[in-house]
Amino acid sequence: MSANTPAAVIVLAAGGGTRMKSRKLPKVLHPVCGRTLVGHAVAAAQELTPRQLVVVVGHQRELVEAHLAEVYPGVSTAVQLEQKGTGHAVRTALAELASRGERPEGTVVITTGDAPLLTGATLAALVAAHAGQGNAATVLTAEVPDSTGYGRILRDASDAVAAIVEEKDATEAQRAVREINSGVFAFDAELLGEALAKVTTDNSQGEEYLTDTLEILRTAGHRVGAVVAADHRDVLGINDRVQLAEARRILNARLVERAMREGVTVVDPATTWFDVQVTYEPDAVVLPGTQLHGATHLGEGCEVGPNSTLTDTTVGAGASVSNTTSIGAEIGELAQVGPYAYLRPGAKLARKAKAGTYVEIKNSELGEGAKVPHLSYIGDATIGAHSNIGAASVTVNYDGVNKHRTTIGAHCRTGSDNMFIAPVTVGDGAYTAAGSVITNDVPPGALGVSRAQQRNIAGWVARKRPGTDSARAAAEAAGEQQS
Ligand code: UD1
Ligand code: CA
């Protein structure tokens, strides 16, 4: 643990996020590139390996707590019942820590649950400057092109930070300031507690502003410093859905750029979307209109897209996946998927297997070189190596109550338009005839046929559909002259 390891990071995430106009989701649970807003804040905070990590929850806290318990089980929460301001939120977190006998000593970092572009590296730089300068408080600031909505940084004649003024409380001249408060701070724990006790609600919003602690500390003779973010976009705070989309675009551009720098060809970065968890090998190619979500992995030299959405999907080296939606699938080396395939959880394609055009595969394994080329549904099935499934076939896996398995051996050739009524097994090297409904097991090497004999009723059209084009064509074919 380095000397700069903070005693605690407190993530403020209790606010309602009124400006999101969201009925079902609290602001901090809106997703950006595979993580919620609060998830990004926690991930950045974890990079500091703090001794305590507390998320202040309030608005729709059951949802936020359930999400944190699922995704970050080690993180604790402090409940702020009423959202009386950022200062009050921090006081609530410190009281919670104290009640657990874990009152922080040393540096406390405060971040917000609505700044998803903030990185662990930026937080670490803030903490290092805070320690290096021996400050009581250090604020992360940024020079932004448009400071609307943010607290403005007021500096004194010697350029030192004197105070932060919220937009709603600012004078015309103060509003013109383009250096803003990111909402991220490092504090000396003890001095923070003392300053918070002095914060009043004497402002336009009637809230306890955390930002007031800076002026309080300065006035009491303590050092207050600032770190200006190298890239102002790092501190973008999300208050509405326009900013949410902007943050997503910026983060995505970073993720796509990183992939390209590591050897992935991205043909059209503007229409390619990466989640933070996506991993890849060199020479993967991503074609336009492709979204890669969750723990998707691109193997060396694979080609994905155009117009494909892959979630938690592994793409093997040299595989190709076109115009496909895939969730929870494993695509083997040199396998081919699509165009227009739908792979669902548990779809596993071995090396050189194929799921072709208009094919849906769920909870099924395709052995090496096995092919389902056209218009088929394969659910709850095992298909052996090098077997070929004829076009328009269905593994009929559902009896209305239970699901059943279809097992097809290796080197089988099943006919087009087969229904495999599961549970059913087709042995190695067996064939089935086109149009068959396979209800019984087919032994290895046998031909399974299940369809009625065809009969032709001669002259039916002439008798039953006289005067139609069909009747005329039939008559012509029979060599008769029409008058
Ligand atoms: C706040 C800052 C502002 C800064 C901006 C950066 C204050 C008074 N203002 O303004 O200087 O430029 O962030 O984005 O600090 N929260 C709670 N409990 C509360 C109130 C807020 O947990 O009682 C949380 C919110 O969930 C949010 C964060 O604190 O994650 C910031 O609150 P928000 O209402 O978005 O503050 P801003 O008006 O953006
Ligand atoms: Ca905000």
mmCIF file of C-alpha atoms in Angstrom, residues 139-366:
data_model
loop_
_atom_site.group_PDB
_atom_site.id
_atom_site.type_symbol
_atom_site.label_atom_id
_atom_site.label_comp_id
_atom_site.label_asym_id
_atom_site.label_seq_id
_atom_site.Cartn_x
_atom_site.Cartn_y
_atom_site.Cartn_z
ATOM 1 C CA VAL A 139 -10.207 20.179 -5.521
ATOM 2 C CA LEU A 140 -10.107 18.694 -9.001
ATOM 3 C CA THR A 141 -11.041 21.452 -11.420
ATOM 4 C CA ALA A 142 -11.276 21.818 -15.168
ATOM 5 C CA GLU A 143 -11.279 24.611 -17.723
ATOM 6 C CA VAL A 144 -14.411 23.982 -19.731
ATOM 7 C CA PRO A 145 -15.725 25.616 -22.892
ATOM 8 C CA ASP A 146 -19.169 25.956 -21.304
ATOM 9 C CA SER A 147 -19.382 26.171 -17.529
ATOM 10 C CA THR A 148 -23.191 26.198 -17.361
ATOM 11 C CA GLY A 149 -24.518 24.231 -14.387
ATOM 12 C CA TYR A 150 -21.212 23.802 -12.570
ATOM 13 C CA GLY A 151 -19.829 25.462 -9.462
ATOM 14 C CA ARG A 152 -17.220 28.095 -10.433
ATOM 15 C CA ILE A 153 -13.729 28.207 -8.942
ATOM 16 C CA LEU A 154 -12.866 31.590 -7.471
ATOM 17 C CA ARG A 155 -9.153 32.310 -7.184
ATOM 18 C CA ASP A 156 -7.523 35.143 -5.240
ATOM 19 C CA ALA A 157 -4.907 37.667 -6.411
ATOM 20 C CA SER A 158 -2.150 35.086 -5.894
ATOM 21 C CA ASP A 159 -4.120 32.578 -7.991
ATOM 22 C CA ALA A 160 -4.856 30.352 -4.990
ATOM 23 C CA VAL A 161 -8.333 28.818 -4.683
ATOM 24 C CA ALA A 162 -10.425 31.047 -2.445
ATOM 25 C CA ALA A 163 -13.910 29.569 -2.782
ATOM 26 C CA ILE A 164 -16.393 27.751 -4.986
ATOM 27 C CA VAL A 165 -19.625 29.460 -5.886
ATOM 28 C CA GLU A 166 -22.585 27.533 -7.255
ATOM 29 C CA GLU A 167 -24.128 28.828 -10.471
ATOM 30 C CA LYS A 168 -27.404 29.648 -8.754
ATOM 31 C CA ASP A 169 -25.567 31.768 -6.171
ATOM 32 C CA ALA A 170 -23.056 33.353 -8.553
ATOM 33 C CA THR A 171 -22.878 36.945 -9.747
ATOM 34 C CA GLU A 172 -22.765 37.729 -13.451
ATOM 35 C CA ALA A 173 -18.981 38.145 -13.271
ATOM 36 C CA GLN A 174 -18.516 34.861 -11.382
ATOM 37 C CA ARG A 175 -20.610 32.998 -13.945
ATOM 38 C CA ALA A 176 -18.150 34.056 -16.641
ATOM 39 C CA VAL A 177 -15.436 31.966 -14.939
ATOM 40 C CA ARG A 178 -14.651 28.892 -17.011
ATOM 41 C CA GLU A 179 -12.750 26.968 -14.354
ATOM 42 C CA ILE A 180 -15.269 24.668 -12.714
ATOM 43 C CA ASN A 181 -15.556 22.346 -9.734
ATOM 44 C CA SER A 182 -15.551 18.723 -10.858
ATOM 45 C CA GLY A 183 -17.144 17.668 -7.573
ATOM 46 C CA VAL A 184 -14.065 15.580 -6.782
ATOM 47 C CA PHE A 185 -11.888 16.391 -3.783
ATOM 48 C CA ALA A 186 -9.172 15.130 -1.491
ATOM 49 C CA PHE A 187 -9.468 16.228 2.135
ATOM 50 C CA ASP A 188 -7.673 15.750 5.380
ATOM 51 C CA ALA A 189 -10.255 13.646 7.210
ATOM 52 C CA GLU A 190 -10.201 15.513 10.481
ATOM 53 C CA LEU A 191 -10.293 18.998 8.954
ATOM 54 C CA LEU A 192 -13.094 17.903 6.640
ATOM 55 C CA GLY A 193 -15.208 16.904 9.639
ATOM 56 C CA GLU A 194 -14.514 20.221 11.347
ATOM 57 C CA ALA A 195 -15.327 22.262 8.245
ATOM 58 C CA LEU A 196 -18.550 20.346 7.530
ATOM 59 C CA ALA A 197 -19.772 21.199 11.019
ATOM 60 C CA LYS A 198 -19.563 24.867 10.013
ATOM 61 C CA VAL A 199 -21.405 24.606 6.686
ATOM 62 C CA THR A 200 -24.750 26.405 6.662
ATOM 63 C CA THR A 201 -27.771 26.157 4.365
ATOM 64 C CA ASP A 202 -27.625 29.856 3.650
ATOM 65 C CA ASN A 203 -27.781 29.636 -0.159
ATOM 66 C CA SER A 204 -30.302 29.707 -2.970
ATOM 67 C CA GLN A 205 -30.992 25.949 -2.751
ATOM 68 C CA GLY A 206 -31.137 25.800 1.060
ATOM 69 C CA GLU A 207 -28.649 22.916 1.000
ATOM 70 C CA GLU A 208 -25.429 22.070 2.809
ATOM 71 C CA TYR A 209 -22.837 22.564 0.114
ATOM 72 C CA LEU A 210 -19.664 20.504 0.363
ATOM 73 C CA THR A 211 -18.081 23.222 -1.741
ATOM 74 C CA ASP A 212 -18.377 25.711 1.127
ATOM 75 C CA THR A 213 -15.760 23.769 3.105
ATOM 76 C CA LEU A 214 -12.997 25.189 0.933
ATOM 77 C CA GLU A 215 -13.620 28.778 1.962
ATOM 78 C CA ILE A 216 -14.137 27.675 5.578
ATOM 79 C CA LEU A 217 -10.771 25.898 5.611
ATOM 80 C CA ARG A 218 -9.005 28.809 3.898
ATOM 81 C CA THR A 219 -10.440 31.309 6.345
ATOM 82 C CA ALA A 220 -9.249 29.106 9.211
ATOM 83 C CA GLY A 221 -5.741 29.394 7.755
ATOM 84 C CA HIS A 222 -5.420 25.988 6.082
ATOM 85 C CA ARG A 223 -3.924 25.261 2.684
ATOM 86 C CA VAL A 224 -6.424 24.683 -0.110
ATOM 87 C CA GLY A 225 -5.128 23.574 -3.479
ATOM 88 C CA ALA A 226 -6.426 22.646 -6.896
ATOM 89 C CA VAL A 227 -5.478 20.203 -9.598
ATOM 90 C CA VAL A 228 -6.639 21.167 -13.085
ATOM 91 C CA ALA A 229 -7.678 18.115 -15.095
ATOM 92 C CA ALA A 230 -5.494 17.596 -18.156
ATOM 93 C CA ASP A 231 -8.593 16.922 -20.250
ATOM 94 C CA HIS A 232 -11.718 18.769 -19.201
ATOM 95 C CA ARG A 233 -13.901 15.977 -20.582
ATOM 96 C CA ASP A 234 -12.644 13.680 -17.791
ATOM 97 C CA VAL A 235 -14.844 15.470 -15.284
ATOM 98 C CA LEU A 236 -18.032 15.707 -17.350
ATOM 99 C CA GLY A 237 -20.894 15.480 -14.870
ATOM 100 C CA ILE A 238 -24.095 13.854 -16.092
ATOM 101 C CA ASN A 239 -27.258 15.700 -15.175
ATOM 102 C CA ASP A 240 -29.438 14.951 -18.187
ATOM 103 C CA ARG A 241 -29.709 12.525 -21.087
ATOM 104 C CA VAL A 242 -27.953 14.833 -23.512
ATOM 105 C CA GLN A 243 -24.863 14.738 -21.299
ATOM 106 C CA LEU A 244 -25.347 10.984 -20.896
ATOM 107 C CA ALA A 245 -25.109 10.525 -24.664
ATOM 108 C CA GLU A 246 -22.110 12.850 -24.824
ATOM 109 C CA ALA A 247 -20.290 10.891 -22.110
ATOM 110 C CA ARG A 248 -21.036 7.649 -23.925
ATOM 111 C CA ARG A 249 -19.663 9.048 -27.176
ATOM 112 C CA ILE A 250 -16.464 10.289 -25.511
ATOM 113 C CA LEU A 251 -15.848 7.097 -23.535
ATOM 114 C CA ASN A 252 -16.622 4.971 -26.575
ATOM 115 C CA ALA A 253 -14.165 6.954 -28.687
ATOM 116 C CA ARG A 254 -11.507 6.247 -26.061
ATOM 117 C CA LEU A 255 -12.299 2.539 -25.956
ATOM 118 C CA VAL A 256 -12.308 2.253 -29.742
ATOM 119 C CA GLU A 257 -9.042 4.185 -29.967
ATOM 120 C CA ARG A 258 -7.434 1.886 -27.408
ATOM 121 C CA ALA A 259 -8.545 -1.157 -29.416
ATOM 122 C CA MET A 260 -7.088 0.311 -32.606
ATOM 123 C CA ARG A 261 -3.790 1.100 -30.849
ATOM 124 C CA GLU A 262 -3.660 -2.538 -29.784
ATOM 125 C CA GLY A 263 -4.030 -3.770 -33.337
ATOM 126 C CA VAL A 264 -7.766 -4.004 -33.962
ATOM 127 C CA THR A 265 -9.023 -2.576 -37.264
ATOM 128 C CA VAL A 266 -12.150 -0.518 -36.678
ATOM 129 C CA VAL A 267 -13.482 0.509 -40.059
ATOM 130 C CA ASP A 268 -15.943 3.106 -38.774
ATOM 131 C CA PRO A 269 -15.278 4.303 -35.207
ATOM 132 C CA ALA A 270 -18.378 6.514 -35.279
ATOM 133 C CA THR A 271 -20.750 3.547 -35.610
ATOM 134 C CA THR A 272 -18.789 1.074 -33.493
ATOM 135 C CA TRP A 273 -19.607 0.707 -29.800
ATOM 136 C CA PHE A 274 -17.414 -0.935 -27.187
ATOM 137 C CA ASP A 275 -18.177 -1.667 -23.560
ATOM 138 C CA VAL A 276 -15.346 -1.256 -21.066
ATOM 139 C CA GLN A 277 -15.107 -5.029 -20.464
ATOM 140 C CA VAL A 278 -14.485 -5.954 -24.115
ATOM 141 C CA THR A 279 -11.133 -7.615 -24.848
ATOM 142 C CA TYR A 280 -9.435 -8.400 -28.149
ATOM 143 C CA GLU A 281 -6.410 -9.748 -29.977
ATOM 144 C CA PRO A 282 -4.503 -8.070 -32.793
ATOM 145 C CA ASP A 283 -5.803 -8.124 -36.350
ATOM 146 C CA ALA A 284 -9.423 -8.479 -35.353
ATOM 147 C CA VAL A 285 -11.536 -6.444 -37.793
ATOM 148 C CA VAL A 286 -14.711 -4.671 -36.733
ATOM 149 C CA LEU A 287 -16.993 -3.565 -39.566
ATOM 150 C CA PRO A 288 -19.460 -0.648 -39.338
ATOM 151 C CA GLY A 289 -22.572 -0.710 -37.177
ATOM 152 C CA THR A 290 -21.207 -3.145 -34.621
ATOM 153 C CA GLN A 291 -21.859 -3.090 -30.885
ATOM 154 C CA LEU A 292 -19.700 -5.136 -28.552
ATOM 155 C CA HIS A 293 -21.146 -5.504 -25.103
ATOM 156 C CA GLY A 294 -20.173 -7.071 -21.794
ATOM 157 C CA ALA A 295 -17.317 -9.562 -21.632
ATOM 158 C CA THR A 296 -17.123 -10.000 -25.396
ATOM 159 C CA HIS A 297 -13.755 -11.167 -26.680
ATOM 160 C CA LEU A 298 -12.446 -10.873 -30.237
ATOM 161 C CA GLY A 299 -9.866 -13.479 -31.201
ATOM 162 C CA GLU A 300 -6.899 -12.826 -33.438
ATOM 163 C CA GLY A 301 -7.825 -12.006 -37.018
ATOM 164 C CA CYS A 302 -11.546 -12.539 -36.582
ATOM 165 C CA GLU A 303 -13.979 -10.343 -38.490
ATOM 166 C CA VAL A 304 -17.126 -9.030 -36.843
ATOM 167 C CA GLY A 305 -19.850 -7.018 -38.550
ATOM 168 C CA PRO A 306 -21.243 -5.209 -40.285
ATOM 169 C CA ASN A 307 -24.333 -4.568 -38.169
ATOM 170 C CA SER A 308 -23.701 -7.062 -35.413
ATOM 171 C CA THR A 309 -24.489 -6.858 -31.713
ATOM 172 C CA LEU A 310 -22.428 -9.209 -29.563
ATOM 173 C CA THR A 311 -22.978 -9.500 -25.828
ATOM 174 C CA ASP A 312 -20.798 -11.682 -23.577
ATOM 175 C CA THR A 313 -19.674 -13.539 -26.694
ATOM 176 C CA THR A 314 -16.294 -15.097 -27.424
ATOM 177 C CA VAL A 315 -15.207 -14.960 -31.050
ATOM 178 C CA GLY A 316 -12.406 -17.370 -31.917
ATOM 179 C CA ALA A 317 -9.366 -16.559 -34.008
ATOM 180 C CA GLY A 318 -10.147 -16.168 -37.683
ATOM 181 C CA ALA A 319 -13.898 -16.587 -37.188
ATOM 182 C CA SER A 320 -16.311 -14.393 -39.116
ATOM 183 C CA VAL A 321 -19.561 -13.019 -37.749
ATOM 184 C CA SER A 322 -21.788 -10.956 -40.013
ATOM 185 C CA ASN A 323 -25.116 -9.185 -39.386
ATOM 186 C CA THR A 324 -25.571 -11.204 -36.225
ATOM 187 C CA THR A 325 -27.050 -10.788 -32.777
ATOM 188 C CA SER A 326 -25.306 -12.951 -30.212
ATOM 189 C CA ILE A 327 -25.738 -13.232 -26.463
ATOM 190 C CA GLY A 328 -23.629 -15.525 -24.315
ATOM 191 C CA ALA A 329 -22.256 -17.590 -27.200
ATOM 192 C CA GLU A 330 -18.859 -19.161 -27.823
ATOM 193 C CA ILE A 331 -17.797 -18.992 -31.444
ATOM 194 C CA GLY A 332 -14.845 -21.225 -32.241
ATOM 195 C CA GLU A 333 -11.769 -20.625 -34.321
ATOM 196 C CA LEU A 334 -12.495 -20.130 -38.029
ATOM 197 C CA ALA A 335 -16.217 -20.584 -37.420
ATOM 198 C CA GLN A 336 -18.704 -18.713 -39.612
ATOM 199 C CA VAL A 337 -21.800 -17.003 -38.318
ATOM 200 C CA GLY A 338 -24.457 -15.201 -40.337
ATOM 201 C CA PRO A 339 -25.390 -13.209 -42.180
ATOM 202 C CA TYR A 340 -28.571 -12.840 -40.119
ATOM 203 C CA ALA A 341 -27.909 -15.335 -37.353
ATOM 204 C CA TYR A 342 -29.138 -15.188 -33.768
ATOM 205 C CA LEU A 343 -26.971 -16.953 -31.198
ATOM 206 C CA ARG A 344 -28.381 -17.230 -27.699
ATOM 207 C CA PRO A 345 -26.931 -18.274 -24.341
ATOM 208 C CA GLY A 346 -25.167 -21.620 -24.415
ATOM 209 C CA ALA A 347 -24.617 -21.657 -28.173
ATOM 210 C CA LYS A 348 -21.168 -23.196 -28.648
ATOM 211 C CA LEU A 349 -19.663 -23.478 -32.095
ATOM 212 C CA ALA A 350 -16.490 -25.527 -32.332
ATOM 213 C CA ARG A 351 -13.681 -24.834 -34.776
ATOM 214 C CA LYS A 352 -14.876 -24.262 -38.343
ATOM 215 C CA ALA A 353 -18.528 -24.770 -37.406
ATOM 216 C CA LYS A 354 -21.142 -22.721 -39.214
ATOM 217 C CA ALA A 355 -24.416 -21.077 -38.229
ATOM 218 C CA GLY A 356 -25.554 -19.520 -41.474
ATOM 219 C CA THR A 357 -28.347 -17.346 -42.786
ATOM 220 C CA TYR A 358 -31.493 -16.951 -40.679
ATOM 221 C CA VAL A 359 -30.316 -19.498 -38.147
ATOM 222 C CA GLU A 360 -31.085 -19.337 -34.441
ATOM 223 C CA ILE A 361 -29.050 -21.414 -32.003
ATOM 224 C CA LYS A 362 -29.674 -21.731 -28.279
ATOM 225 C CA ASN A 363 -28.076 -23.923 -25.613
ATOM 226 C CA SER A 364 -26.565 -26.187 -28.256
ATOM 227 C CA GLU A 365 -23.153 -27.407 -29.281
ATOM 228 C CA LEU A 366 -22.016 -27.653 -32.875
#
